[in-house]
C-alpha cells in the first residue's frame, strides 16, 4: 500500500509540474466528444486539423464522398488544411462556378506548381504546363489532331486492333465459356490501340494468352502512386519519396521502366526517320517531322525531352481513361436492356445500309467491324457514351490554383493561392443540375426532338473538361470507344456476373475497384 501511495503522489506531482499533460488530455477528450457529435455528418470539421481526418477516413470512397458532401452541405465549400499548414481549399461541383473557372476567367486558375509537382512523371507535357509553354504545345497538338492524316491514323489503328485482337479474343473466350475481367480486357485494348496510334506498332498486350507487359504495369503503378499524392499531406509523400518507401518506391521503379521504354522507342524511330525507311504512320512520326518553323523555341531546345513528355502524356490520356470509360459503359448497358436494344437497332440499320439489302447481310463475313464513316452516324451510341461519362467521368476530379483574389458566380470568395477542387463525378449526380432522374442511365437526355445530338445538353458534359483546356484527344477517345463498343455489341452479348461489388476505385482515373467479371456469348441476329 505504501508503494502504491508513493506512485500516486509522484504521479500527482508530475501532473502539477507538466500542465501540458492536462492540455493533451483535454484536447483528446474534446476531439472525441466533437467526433461523436458530428460523426453522422458527411463532412466532420475537426478542431485544429479541420477536414484532413475526414478526407483520410473517406479516401477509400473519395468520389462518392464528394456526392454526400454536395447533397448535404452544398455545391461549393471552403475548407482549411491543418492549422500548422495554412492551405485553403475550395471544393465545387456547381456548373456555374466550373464554367467560370475553366472558361470565363481561366487565366486566373492555372494548374500551378503544386499540380506539376504531383504529376512530375509527365514532365513538361501538355497536362502539366501553363502559360507560354502550354500555348506552344497546345498550338502543335491542335494542329496535329485536327489534321486529316492523324484522324485517319486514329481511325485505322483503332479499327485494326478491334478486328485483329479484340474480337478474336472475345470469340475465343465465348467458345471456351470462360469468365473474364472486362476492365482488364479494355485496358489491354486501349493500351494496344493508343500505343499503335502513338508509336506505330502493336505491343500485342491484348491477346488470347493475356500476357504481362512491363510498360503497362509501370503505368498502373505510377497511376496508383499519383492518387495517394492527392489524399495524403504533401510533406508525407515527399518524406516517403526521400526515404524511398511505400508508393513512392513503386513510383520510382515505374518511372525508370517508363523512361527506358520511351527512350528506346523514340531513338529507334529517329533512326528510321533519318534512314527514310518508313512513311509517316503514327503520332510520334508526325511530331518528329514538324519543321522548326512549326515549333516554338521553347520546345526545339529539348527535342528528346519534348517527345518523351508528349508521348507519355498521350499514352496516359488514351489508355486509362478510355479503358475505364468502356468498362462503366458496358456495366450500365448490361443493367439497362432497353438501352442495349436501341443501340442494336441503330447498329443493324447501319449494317443493312452497308450490305445494301443483299440477303439482309446474312452472307456477310462475321464478326463485323464498323468503319469510321459508320461510327460518325451513330447518334444513339454516342448519346449512351455521353450518358455513361456523365455518371462515371474517366477523370473524376480536376484541380486548379487561384492566382488572384476572385469571386465565383455563386458569391463564394476565392483567395489568392487557394487550391480549387472540381468534382465532375459529383456534378453528374446533382438533382439540381440534371433533374430528379439524375441517377438514371438515360441516353435520350442527349438527343433532341429531331433525333440529333442536343448541343445544349452536350455543353454540360465536362468529362473532357471545357474551355481553352478542353481535351484535344476527345475525338480520338470517342473513335476508340465507338470502334470497340459497336463491334462488341453487334457480335457478342456481354453478361455481367451477379453478386459483384461494383464501386469506383480510389484513383486519379475512375476505374472499378474489383474489376468487372463477365461471360461473353456470340450474338445471334
XYZ file of C-alpha atoms in Angstrom:
525
model
C 0.000 0.000 0.000
C 2.837 2.357 0.849
C 4.347 1.593 -2.554
C 1.065 2.440 -4.364
C 0.660 5.692 -2.403
C 4.182 6.717 -3.373
C 3.380 6.160 -7.042
C 0.178 8.243 -6.807
C 1.963 11.082 -5.021
C 4.713 11.052 -7.629
C 2.119 10.985 -10.439
C 0.209 13.971 -8.948
C 3.461 15.890 -8.549
C 4.374 15.333 -12.201
C 0.925 16.453 -13.309
C 1.412 19.712 -11.441
C 4.871 20.032 -12.917
C 3.722 19.383 -16.508
C 0.498 21.292 -17.245
C 0.948 20.296 -20.884
C -0.280 16.851 -19.857
C -3.598 18.348 -18.776
C -3.851 20.183 -22.087
C -3.189 16.998 -24.070
C -5.853 15.090 -22.118
C -8.309 17.955 -22.583
C -7.662 18.171 -26.350
C -8.076 14.414 -26.668
C -11.355 14.496 -24.729
C -12.725 17.422 -26.727
C -11.729 15.795 -30.035
C -13.524 12.559 -29.120
C -16.589 14.468 -27.984
C -16.511 16.534 -31.179
C -16.303 13.413 -33.330
C -19.161 11.635 -31.546
C -21.343 14.704 -32.005
C -20.606 15.089 -35.733
C -19.773 11.519 -36.855
C -23.005 11.100 -38.840
C -22.327 14.180 -40.931
C -20.869 13.876 -44.439
C -18.043 16.258 -43.522
C -16.669 16.427 -39.992
C -14.548 19.540 -39.441
C -12.163 18.748 -36.635
C -10.575 21.264 -34.303
C -7.059 22.190 -35.458
C -6.977 19.534 -38.237
C -10.220 20.694 -39.943
C -11.123 18.400 -42.906
C -7.927 16.299 -43.028
C -9.175 13.409 -40.823
C -12.448 13.250 -42.780
C -10.526 13.176 -46.055
C -8.280 10.340 -44.890
C -11.235 8.468 -43.396
C -13.098 8.589 -46.732
C -10.111 8.142 -49.061
C -11.324 4.635 -49.985
C -14.622 6.109 -51.268
C -13.430 9.574 -52.139
C -15.681 10.118 -55.177
C -18.952 9.030 -53.526
C -17.940 11.123 -50.521
C -17.923 14.233 -52.721
C -21.529 13.407 -53.660
C -22.504 13.083 -49.984
C -20.881 16.420 -49.190
C -22.570 18.184 -52.106
C -26.013 16.812 -51.236
C -25.828 17.626 -47.515
C -23.727 20.788 -47.315
C -23.777 22.420 -50.758
C -22.235 22.557 -54.187
C -19.348 24.803 -53.070
C -17.399 24.550 -49.816
C -14.377 26.393 -48.470
C -12.150 24.408 -46.116
C -8.780 24.741 -44.487
C -5.967 22.295 -44.020
C -4.380 21.646 -40.603
C -3.608 24.749 -38.574
C 0.119 24.062 -38.960
C -0.280 24.282 -42.747
C -2.046 27.407 -43.921
C -3.616 25.828 -47.022
C -7.090 26.931 -48.014
C -9.147 24.742 -50.326
C -12.291 25.354 -52.314
C -14.411 22.423 -53.458
C -17.158 22.846 -56.054
C -19.467 20.860 -58.318
C -21.589 23.885 -59.254
C -21.660 24.153 -63.082
C -21.761 27.970 -62.875
C -18.506 28.036 -60.928
C -16.945 25.347 -63.105
C -17.781 27.356 -66.243
C -16.211 30.440 -64.686
C -13.043 28.647 -63.546
C -12.445 26.621 -66.711
C -13.655 29.041 -69.361
C -14.676 32.579 -68.379
C -11.662 33.504 -66.220
C -9.367 30.585 -66.979
C -6.220 32.742 -66.800
C -6.741 33.194 -63.047
C -6.920 29.450 -62.431
C -3.812 27.685 -63.800
C -2.793 24.190 -62.793
C 0.001 25.660 -60.700
C 3.347 24.424 -59.432
C 1.783 22.003 -56.939
C -0.025 20.183 -59.755
C 3.167 19.849 -61.757
C 4.973 18.573 -58.685
C 2.353 15.877 -58.066
C 2.327 14.813 -61.741
C 6.071 15.269 -62.183
C 6.369 11.989 -64.073
C 4.663 13.717 -67.029
C 7.424 16.317 -67.181
C 6.539 19.435 -69.174
C 3.806 17.720 -71.168
C 0.539 19.352 -72.166
C -1.253 18.313 -68.953
C 1.391 19.852 -66.683
C 2.335 23.051 -68.460
C 0.951 26.571 -68.063
C 1.388 29.962 -69.724
C 3.752 30.251 -72.706
C 4.871 26.616 -72.681
C 1.253 25.433 -72.645
C 0.293 27.743 -75.524
C 3.209 26.434 -77.597
C 2.283 22.786 -77.011
C -1.422 23.406 -77.419
C -0.850 25.005 -80.819
C 1.092 21.984 -82.086
C -1.345 19.463 -80.578
C -4.372 21.219 -82.084
C -2.724 21.346 -85.494
C -1.851 17.643 -85.181
C -5.190 16.264 -84.006
C -7.255 18.259 -86.494
C -5.194 17.103 -89.489
C -6.794 14.628 -91.876
C -3.683 12.449 -91.701
C -3.817 11.995 -87.925
C -7.585 11.436 -87.892
C -7.063 8.677 -90.437
C -4.280 7.127 -88.335
C -6.520 7.103 -85.242
C -9.492 5.557 -87.064
C -7.472 2.933 -88.931
C -5.356 1.852 -85.958
C -8.392 1.581 -83.653
C -10.306 -0.458 -86.221
C -7.290 -2.710 -86.810
C -6.833 -3.503 -83.111
C -10.562 -4.230 -82.772
C -10.540 -6.507 -85.821
C -7.217 -8.305 -85.267
C -7.088 -8.508 -81.463
C -10.255 -7.607 -79.537
C -12.832 -9.620 -81.491
C -10.649 -12.756 -81.844
C -10.014 -12.717 -78.076
C -13.734 -12.361 -77.328
C -14.577 -15.140 -79.781
C -12.051 -17.394 -78.019
C -13.467 -16.535 -74.584
C -17.021 -17.193 -75.825
C -16.006 -20.563 -77.292
C -14.293 -21.572 -74.051
C -17.240 -20.319 -71.958
C -14.655 -18.556 -69.799
C -15.162 -15.761 -67.292
C -13.012 -12.680 -67.895
C -12.405 -9.323 -66.254
C -13.795 -6.933 -68.862
C -11.916 -3.978 -67.375
C -8.639 -5.832 -67.881
C -9.667 -6.586 -71.482
C -10.459 -2.934 -72.179
C -7.266 -1.636 -70.591
C -5.347 -4.039 -72.801
C -7.328 -2.890 -75.841
C -6.765 0.806 -75.168
C -3.077 0.185 -74.403
C -2.601 -1.555 -77.762
C -4.709 0.992 -79.666
C -3.045 4.026 -78.063
C 0.400 2.502 -78.454
C -0.267 1.741 -82.129
C -1.511 5.271 -82.773
C 1.442 6.902 -80.990
C 4.345 4.587 -81.879
C 3.067 2.777 -84.989
C 3.456 -0.730 -83.580
C 1.148 -3.072 -81.684
C 2.645 -4.450 -78.440
C 0.011 -7.248 -78.508
C -0.914 -6.808 -74.868
C -4.431 -7.849 -75.913
C -4.076 -11.480 -76.913
C -5.568 -14.855 -76.020
C -2.714 -15.661 -73.615
C -3.271 -12.454 -71.578
C 0.489 -11.729 -71.409
C 2.170 -9.476 -68.877
C 3.673 -6.209 -70.058
C 6.357 -4.381 -68.094
C 5.495 -0.986 -69.576
C 1.744 -1.330 -68.910
C 2.451 -2.463 -65.339
C 4.651 0.598 -64.794
C 1.816 2.852 -65.953
C -0.538 1.188 -63.459
C 1.921 1.584 -60.576
C 2.583 5.238 -61.320
C -1.156 5.992 -61.535
C -1.701 4.419 -58.112
C 1.093 6.486 -56.599
C -0.310 9.672 -58.149
C -3.653 9.135 -56.409
C -2.092 8.814 -52.959
C -0.221 12.052 -53.553
C -3.672 13.666 -53.767
C -5.031 12.381 -50.454
C -2.035 12.485 -48.105
C -0.253 15.662 -46.969
C 2.427 16.907 -49.339
C 5.066 16.683 -46.624
C 4.258 12.996 -46.093
C 4.587 11.773 -49.680
C 7.732 13.875 -50.080
C 9.193 12.204 -47.000
C 8.262 8.795 -48.440
C 9.951 9.787 -51.686
C 13.103 10.832 -49.844
C 13.156 7.538 -47.901
C 12.077 5.516 -50.958
C 9.264 3.664 -49.190
C 5.648 2.757 -49.989
C 4.040 4.098 -53.147
C 6.965 6.446 -53.776
C 9.305 3.483 -54.091
C 6.828 1.974 -56.556
C 6.694 5.274 -58.441
C 10.496 5.419 -58.713
C 10.658 1.923 -60.209
C 7.796 2.665 -62.592
C 9.417 5.926 -63.712
C 12.677 4.163 -64.546
C 10.873 1.475 -66.529
C 8.785 4.007 -68.444
C 11.829 6.105 -69.359
C 13.780 3.066 -70.525
C 10.986 2.044 -72.884
C 10.305 5.558 -74.176
C 13.991 6.206 -74.836
C 14.165 3.008 -76.869
C 11.016 3.732 -78.914
C 11.999 7.327 -79.653
C 15.609 6.586 -80.600
C 14.546 3.675 -82.833
C 12.002 5.853 -84.596
C 14.556 8.645 -85.030
C 16.981 6.242 -86.714
C 14.323 5.042 -89.130
C 13.269 8.625 -89.882
C 16.873 9.518 -90.741
C 17.162 6.472 -92.970
C 13.859 7.339 -94.606
C 12.689 3.737 -94.392
C 9.181 4.478 -93.118
C 6.217 6.553 -94.224
C 4.568 8.756 -91.608
C 2.024 6.465 -89.996
C 1.917 7.380 -86.291
C 1.782 10.383 -83.959
C 5.454 10.179 -82.994
C 6.485 10.458 -86.650
C 4.106 13.374 -87.142
C 5.759 15.240 -84.257
C 9.265 14.339 -85.440
C 8.515 15.615 -88.933
C 7.481 19.071 -87.715
C 9.591 21.775 -89.248
C 11.467 24.165 -86.993
C 9.160 26.982 -88.035
C 6.201 24.995 -86.732
C 7.758 24.521 -83.304
C 8.135 27.032 -80.537
C 11.693 27.891 -79.478
C 10.944 26.508 -76.016
C 10.208 23.088 -77.493
C 13.046 22.997 -80.033
C 15.709 23.357 -77.347
C 14.922 19.974 -75.811
C 13.542 17.845 -78.605
C 14.073 14.423 -76.992
C 12.534 15.519 -73.686
C 9.643 17.147 -75.556
C 8.978 13.882 -77.421
C 9.244 11.871 -74.205
C 6.824 14.097 -72.269
C 4.403 14.345 -75.195
C 4.171 10.635 -75.978
C 3.813 9.709 -72.292
C 1.065 12.295 -71.835
C -0.853 10.951 -74.842
C -0.412 7.373 -73.637
C -1.692 8.210 -70.144
C -4.659 10.050 -71.644
C -5.555 7.473 -74.268
C -5.110 4.270 -72.321
C -6.511 4.501 -68.777
C -9.299 6.999 -69.351
C -10.772 5.303 -72.423
C -10.423 1.818 -70.931
C -12.269 2.785 -67.754
C -14.971 4.628 -69.740
C -15.717 1.488 -71.771
C -15.949 -0.623 -68.620
C -18.527 1.620 -66.954
C -20.428 1.883 -70.250
C -20.856 -1.882 -70.630
C -21.829 -2.256 -66.989
C -24.557 0.380 -67.378
C -25.765 -1.138 -70.658
C -25.999 -4.572 -69.011
C -28.283 -3.081 -66.351
C -30.489 -1.387 -68.957
C -31.647 -3.909 -71.611
C -33.828 -1.283 -73.314
C -30.736 0.847 -73.997
C -28.891 -2.169 -75.393
C -31.861 -2.918 -77.690
C -31.875 0.648 -79.046
C -28.124 0.591 -79.711
C -28.511 -2.743 -81.525
C -31.329 -1.314 -83.594
C -29.058 1.543 -84.681
C -26.185 -0.837 -85.453
C -28.424 -3.126 -87.520
C -29.642 -0.144 -89.520
C -26.069 0.929 -90.336
C -25.149 -2.667 -91.139
C -28.114 -3.047 -93.503
C -27.148 0.115 -95.372
C -23.634 -1.237 -95.835
C -24.930 -4.515 -97.216
C -27.412 -2.673 -99.466
C -30.107 -5.235 -98.861
C -28.028 -8.246 -100.018
C -29.760 -11.132 -98.225
C -30.201 -8.737 -95.314
C -26.499 -9.171 -94.628
C -26.775 -12.907 -93.952
C -23.806 -13.592 -96.205
C -21.585 -11.010 -94.556
C -18.367 -12.206 -93.004
C -18.553 -12.311 -89.203
C -17.518 -10.841 -86.903
C -18.453 -7.479 -88.432
C -16.415 -4.308 -87.774
C -17.799 -0.832 -88.436
C -15.572 1.744 -90.128
C -15.032 5.442 -89.329
C -17.877 6.633 -91.584
C -20.273 4.234 -89.873
C -19.288 5.490 -86.423
C -19.981 9.125 -87.319
C -23.685 8.480 -87.859
C -24.298 6.525 -84.657
C -26.224 9.136 -82.669
C -27.741 6.871 -80.004
C -24.434 5.102 -79.312
C -22.740 8.485 -78.938
C -25.504 9.640 -76.576
C -25.166 6.466 -74.499
C -21.420 7.022 -74.159
C -22.018 10.643 -73.103
C -24.526 9.476 -70.501
C -22.031 6.962 -69.150
C -19.339 9.664 -68.954
C -21.778 11.946 -67.105
C -22.219 9.368 -64.350
C -18.693 7.974 -64.461
C -16.256 10.584 -65.831
C -12.882 8.983 -66.507
C -11.044 11.783 -64.690
C -13.485 12.487 -61.834
C -11.618 15.371 -60.208
C -9.869 18.445 -61.605
C -7.599 20.673 -59.546
C -6.560 24.281 -60.077
C -4.867 27.098 -58.187
C -6.067 30.666 -57.826
C -3.576 33.355 -58.846
C -5.526 36.357 -57.548
C -8.474 37.043 -55.273
C -11.750 36.470 -57.083
C -15.475 35.946 -56.613
C -17.281 32.993 -58.173
C -20.760 33.316 -59.766
C -22.443 31.837 -56.660
C -20.827 34.533 -54.499
C -18.058 32.401 -52.984
C -14.902 34.409 -52.301
C -11.690 32.947 -53.719
C -8.368 33.952 -52.177
C -5.009 34.052 -53.896
C -3.138 30.758 -53.583
C -6.272 28.776 -52.819
C -6.415 25.160 -54.061
C -9.500 24.558 -56.209
C -11.020 21.050 -56.388
C -13.682 20.432 -59.071
C -15.702 17.214 -58.803
C -17.043 16.125 -62.198
C -18.295 12.941 -60.543
C -20.490 14.835 -58.073
C -21.781 17.281 -60.697
C -23.137 14.363 -62.742
C -25.209 13.257 -59.743
C -26.762 16.542 -58.677
C -30.556 16.680 -58.963
C -30.495 20.473 -59.207
C -28.298 20.153 -62.316
C -29.826 17.159 -64.164
C -33.286 16.763 -62.649
C -34.957 14.114 -60.484
C -33.772 11.350 -62.825
C -30.113 12.340 -62.380
C -29.091 8.860 -61.202
C -30.816 7.092 -64.104
C -28.970 5.962 -67.229
C -30.932 7.792 -69.952
C -29.135 8.400 -73.277
C -32.277 10.164 -74.507
C -31.361 13.273 -72.494
C -28.561 13.879 -75.048
C -30.855 13.708 -78.107
C -33.160 16.497 -79.290
C -36.628 16.269 -80.861
C -35.124 15.956 -84.342
C -33.149 12.851 -83.366
C -29.835 14.699 -83.353
C -27.388 15.296 -80.542
C -28.635 18.020 -78.192
C -25.967 20.747 -78.149
C -27.427 22.388 -75.042
C -27.012 19.173 -73.052
C -23.618 18.495 -74.624
C -22.427 21.819 -73.210
C -22.811 20.316 -69.712
C -20.531 17.354 -70.478
C -17.321 18.172 -68.623
C -15.725 14.712 -68.718
C -13.181 16.111 -71.221
C -13.104 19.491 -69.461
C -14.321 22.682 -71.160
C -12.865 25.980 -72.318
C -9.350 26.523 -73.687
C -8.005 23.403 -71.954
C -10.621 21.008 -73.286
C -9.048 17.640 -74.096
C -7.764 17.629 -77.674
C -7.929 13.841 -77.644
C -11.709 13.896 -77.157
C -12.448 12.797 -80.737
C -9.722 10.145 -80.521
C -11.353 8.773 -77.355
C -14.794 8.610 -78.955
C -13.393 6.829 -82.022
C -11.674 4.214 -79.809
C -14.789 3.768 -77.659
C -17.209 3.560 -80.587
C -14.972 1.163 -82.514
C -14.871 -1.282 -79.614
C -18.446 -0.800 -78.382
C -20.134 -1.108 -81.778
C -18.194 -4.243 -82.762
C -18.681 -5.900 -79.378
C -22.397 -5.192 -79.066
C -23.119 -6.223 -82.651
C -21.199 -9.512 -82.490
C -21.418 -10.506 -78.822
C -23.634 -10.340 -75.770
C -21.894 -9.350 -72.542
C -23.372 -10.991 -69.464
C -22.249 -9.420 -66.199
C -21.963 -11.907 -63.329
C -24.346 -11.234 -60.469
C -23.292 -10.536 -56.897
C -20.298 -8.352 -57.707
C -19.417 -5.389 -55.540
C -19.224 -2.674 -58.201
C -17.729 0.571 -56.920
C -15.151 3.135 -58.055
C -11.539 2.529 -57.219
C -9.826 5.382 -55.338
C -7.657 6.595 -58.186
C -6.980 9.630 -60.369
C -8.697 7.644 -63.149
C -12.144 6.237 -62.369
C -11.551 2.501 -62.629
C -13.582 -0.231 -60.923
C -12.244 -1.335 -57.571
C -12.744 -5.061 -58.205
C -12.878 -5.175 -61.997
C -15.929 -6.382 -63.952
C -16.320 -10.147 -64.310
C -18.390 -11.187 -67.336
C -19.287 -14.041 -69.667
C -19.117 -13.451 -73.406
C -21.644 -15.079 -75.732
C -21.859 -14.849 -79.500
C -24.864 -12.829 -80.564
C -27.350 -14.383 -82.920
C -29.018 -11.689 -85.030
